[in-house]
Coordinates of C-alpha atoms in Angstrom, one line a residue:
M1 CA 0.0 -0.5 0.0
D2 CA 1.5 3.4 -0.7
L3 CA 1.7 6.0 1.8
A4 CA -0.7 8.4 0.4
T5 CA -3.6 5.7 0.3
L6 CA -2.5 4.8 3.9
A7 CA -3.1 8.3 5.0
A8 CA -6.3 9.2 3.0
R9 CA -7.9 5.4 4.7
L10 CA -6.8 6.9 8.4
D11 CA -8.0 10.1 7.7
D12 CA -11.6 9.0 6.3
R13 CA -12.0 6.3 9.5
L14 CA -11.1 9.1 11.9
R15 CA -12.3 12.2 10.5
T16 CA -9.2 13.9 10.7
D17 CA -10.6 16.9 8.5
A18 CA -13.3 17.3 11.5
F19 CA -10.7 18.6 14.0
A20 CA -8.4 20.9 11.8
D21 CA -9.8 23.9 13.2
L22 CA -10.0 22.4 17.2
D23 CA -6.3 20.6 17.3
A24 CA -2.9 22.3 17.9
S25 CA -1.4 19.1 16.2
P26 CA -1.4 18.5 12.2
N27 CA -3.2 15.5 11.9
G28 CA -2.4 13.2 8.7
V29 CA 1.3 12.7 7.5
Q30 CA 4.0 15.0 9.2
V31 CA 7.1 13.5 7.8
G32 CA 7.4 11.7 4.6
P33 CA 7.8 11.5 0.8
D34 CA 5.0 12.1 -1.5
E35 CA 5.4 8.3 -2.8
R36 CA 6.3 5.9 -0.8
D37 CA 5.5 2.1 -0.4
V38 CA 4.4 1.1 3.2
E39 CA 4.4 -2.7 4.3
R40 CA 5.7 -2.3 7.9
V41 CA 3.9 -0.1 10.1
A42 CA 5.2 0.8 14.2
V43 CA 2.6 2.4 16.2
A44 CA 3.5 4.4 19.2
V45 CA 2.3 6.7 21.6
D46 CA 5.0 9.5 21.5
A47 CA 7.3 10.3 18.3
A48 CA 10.3 10.6 20.2
V49 CA 13.7 9.9 19.6
A50 CA 13.5 6.6 21.4
T51 CA 10.3 5.1 19.3
V52 CA 11.8 7.1 16.2
E53 CA 15.1 4.7 16.6
E54 CA 13.2 1.3 17.7
A55 CA 10.9 1.8 14.8
I56 CA 13.3 1.8 12.2
A57 CA 15.6 -1.0 13.9
W58 CA 12.6 -3.1 13.7
D59 CA 12.6 -1.6 9.5
A60 CA 8.9 0.3 9.7
D61 CA 7.9 2.2 6.9
C62 CA 6.0 4.3 9.1
L63 CA 5.4 5.5 12.3
L64 CA 1.9 5.9 13.5
V65 CA 1.5 8.2 16.9
H66 CA -0.1 9.7 19.0
H67 CA 1.7 12.4 20.2
G68 CA 3.6 14.3 16.9
L69 CA 6.5 16.0 16.7
V70 CA 4.9 19.5 15.5
W71 CA 2.5 21.8 17.5
G72 CA 1.0 24.9 16.4
G73 CA 3.6 25.0 13.9
L74 CA 7.4 24.4 13.0
D75 CA 9.3 27.3 12.6
R76 CA 12.7 25.5 12.1
V77 CA 14.4 22.0 12.1
T78 CA 17.2 22.6 14.9
G79 CA 17.4 20.6 18.5
T80 CA 15.3 18.4 19.7
E81 CA 12.8 18.7 16.3
Y82 CA 16.1 17.9 14.2
D83 CA 17.4 14.9 16.6
R84 CA 13.1 13.5 16.0
I85 CA 12.8 14.1 12.4
A86 CA 16.5 13.5 11.1
P87 CA 16.5 9.4 11.9
L88 CA 12.9 9.3 10.1
I89 CA 14.9 10.7 7.4
R90 CA 17.8 8.5 7.2
G91 CA 15.7 5.9 7.8
D92 CA 13.3 6.3 5.2
C93 CA 10.2 6.1 8.0
A94 CA 7.3 8.5 7.2
L95 CA 5.3 9.8 10.5
Y96 CA 1.6 10.1 10.6
V97 CA -0.1 11.6 13.5
S98 CA -3.5 11.3 15.0
H99 CA -3.9 13.5 17.8
L100 CA -7.5 14.8 19.0
P101 CA -9.2 12.6 16.3
L102 CA -8.0 9.3 18.0
D103 CA -8.9 10.3 21.2
A104 CA -12.1 11.0 20.1
H105 CA -13.3 8.0 17.7
P106 CA -16.2 5.6 19.2
D107 CA -14.4 2.5 18.6
L108 CA -10.6 3.2 17.6
G109 CA -10.3 5.8 20.1
N110 CA -8.6 6.4 23.4
A111 CA -11.4 6.9 25.1
A112 CA -13.6 4.0 23.7
G113 CA -10.5 1.3 24.7
L114 CA -10.3 2.6 28.1
A115 CA -14.4 2.2 28.0
D116 CA -13.8 -1.2 27.3
H117 CA -11.4 -1.5 30.0
L118 CA -13.6 -0.8 32.5
G119 CA -17.2 -2.6 31.1
L120 CA -18.8 0.6 30.3
D121 CA -22.4 0.3 28.4
E122 CA -24.7 2.8 27.5
R123 CA -22.1 4.8 26.0
E124 CA -22.2 8.5 24.8
P125 CA -20.0 11.2 23.9
F126 CA -18.3 13.4 26.6
G127 CA -15.8 16.0 26.7
A128 CA -17.2 18.6 24.9
L129 CA -14.6 20.8 22.5
G130 CA -16.3 22.9 20.0
P131 CA -18.6 20.7 17.8
E132 CA -16.6 17.6 18.8
H133 CA -16.5 15.3 21.9
I134 CA -13.3 13.9 23.0
G135 CA -14.3 11.5 25.5
V136 CA -17.2 8.9 26.2
R137 CA -19.8 8.3 29.2
G138 CA -20.9 5.1 30.2
N139 CA -22.9 3.0 32.8
R140 CA -21.2 -0.1 34.4
A141 CA -22.3 -2.4 37.4
P142 CA -22.1 -0.5 41.0
V143 CA -19.1 -1.0 42.7
A144 CA -16.7 0.6 45.5
P145 CA -14.4 3.7 44.4
D146 CA -11.2 1.5 45.2
E147 CA -12.9 -1.4 43.2
L148 CA -12.7 0.7 40.0
R149 CA -9.2 2.5 41.1
D150 CA -8.0 -1.7 41.4
S151 CA -9.1 -1.9 38.0
L152 CA -7.2 1.1 36.5
A153 CA -4.0 0.1 38.8
D154 CA -2.7 -2.6 35.6
L155 CA -2.7 0.1 33.3
D156 CA 0.2 2.3 35.0
N157 CA 3.0 0.5 36.9
E158 CA 3.6 3.8 38.5
G159 CA -0.1 3.6 40.2
V160 CA -3.3 5.8 40.2
Q161 CA -4.2 9.0 41.8
H162 CA -7.8 9.2 43.2
L163 CA -9.4 12.0 44.7
A164 CA -12.0 10.3 46.8
F165 CA -14.7 12.9 47.0
G166 CA -17.5 11.1 44.8
P167 CA -20.3 8.7 46.2
D168 CA -19.9 5.6 48.0
Q169 CA -20.7 3.2 44.8
V170 CA -19.4 4.4 41.0
E171 CA -22.3 3.6 38.5
D172 CA -22.0 6.6 35.7
V173 CA -18.4 6.9 34.7
A174 CA -17.1 9.7 32.5
I175 CA -13.7 9.6 30.3
V176 CA -11.4 12.2 29.0
T177 CA -7.7 10.1 28.3
G178 CA -4.4 12.1 28.6
S179 CA -4.8 15.4 30.5
G180 CA -9.0 16.0 30.8
S181 CA -8.8 17.6 33.8
D182 CA -10.3 20.4 32.7
W183 CA -14.0 18.5 31.9
L184 CA -14.6 18.6 35.5
G185 CA -17.1 20.8 35.1
E186 CA -18.8 19.1 32.6
A187 CA -18.9 16.1 35.0
R188 CA -19.9 17.9 37.7
E189 CA -23.2 19.4 35.0
E190 CA -23.6 16.2 33.8
G191 CA -24.1 14.8 37.5
V192 CA -21.5 11.7 37.0
D193 CA -20.1 9.7 39.7
A194 CA -16.3 9.1 38.2
L195 CA -13.9 11.3 36.1
V196 CA -11.5 9.0 34.7
T197 CA -8.3 11.3 33.1
G198 CA -4.4 10.6 32.7
E199 CA -3.1 13.5 34.5
G200 CA -4.3 16.8 36.5
K201 CA -3.7 20.2 37.4
Q202 CA -3.3 21.2 40.9
Q203 CA -6.5 23.1 41.0
V204 CA -8.6 19.5 40.4
Y205 CA -8.6 18.7 43.9
H206 CA -10.5 21.2 45.4
E207 CA -12.9 20.9 42.4
A208 CA -13.7 17.8 42.4
R209 CA -14.1 18.0 46.5
E210 CA -16.5 20.8 45.9
A211 CA -18.4 18.6 43.1
G212 CA -18.5 15.4 44.9
V213 CA -17.0 13.4 42.2
H214 CA -14.3 10.7 41.9
V215 CA -11.2 11.8 40.1
Y216 CA -9.1 8.7 38.8
L217 CA -5.5 10.0 37.4
A218 CA -4.4 6.9 35.8
G219 CA -1.7 8.0 33.7
H220 CA -1.5 10.0 30.3
Y221 CA 0.7 7.5 28.5
A222 CA -1.0 4.6 30.5
T223 CA -4.8 6.1 29.0
E224 CA -3.3 6.7 25.5
T225 CA -2.1 3.3 24.7
F226 CA -5.2 2.2 23.2
G227 CA -5.9 4.1 20.3
V228 CA -2.6 3.1 18.4
R229 CA -3.0 -0.4 19.4
S230 CA -7.0 -0.3 17.6
L231 CA -5.0 1.6 14.7
A232 CA -2.5 -1.4 14.5
E233 CA -5.4 -3.9 14.0
T234 CA -7.0 -1.9 11.7
C235 CA -3.7 -1.5 9.6
E236 CA -3.4 -5.6 9.8
S237 CA -6.8 -5.8 8.2
W238 CA -5.7 -3.9 5.4
G239 CA -2.7 -6.4 4.9
L240 CA 0.2 -4.4 6.8
T241 CA 2.4 -6.1 8.9
T242 CA 2.5 -3.9 12.7
T243 CA 4.3 -4.1 15.8
F244 CA 3.8 -1.9 19.1
V245 CA 6.6 0.5 20.3
D246 CA 5.7 0.8 23.8
H247 CA 7.9 3.2 25.7
P248 CA 6.0 4.2 29.1
T249 CA 6.9 7.5 30.5
G250 CA 5.5 6.9 34.3
L251 CA 3.6 10.0 33.9

């Protein structure tokens, strides 16, 4: 499959164009030639020297990531940018990025994958961002708050931070992966029992306490492995060979 075809298929499946005015990340191909045959696709959460080098060592034709190299524009290729881009060019490896589209996708996305992990049913969009949503809300059989925390603990060896300010039983759960504590206000307005995200800002403690909502901080990296793994399965269904480059940050 050529790179343009792969990118077009991914863009269509992920509704990339819908997030063009919402995302600081330019989604799609960030590094690559106009024409490139792709047979081997590595997937990773982050485009960094470590993941790029591992992808190239595996002889990847394309590295597909959630967090790319460009955020809001690229003025010059020096320093860190050069250190990350140069190996891709030397290794003849393209880079495809899907940030918010991959958070948001109702089947392939990070929030959807975490909702599967937690066994959420009756799902609906959550995490409003302009006309789109980047998270999900759903119900599960009622559990004690500590039990929900334990079900998240196997995602991240560094452990889960739990702000235990919600009800004695958790049933209605909202998810925004990565850095999603800004949506605690929506969680409060919607009356959910718990908000699950990756990392939080300092003020989320008092906001959660005042809202009476449990907040679980399960790790930015750990909550955002689901999407790229799902895209690897999608690429395999298109006849491509894939590998997951796992490089946890503990954050």
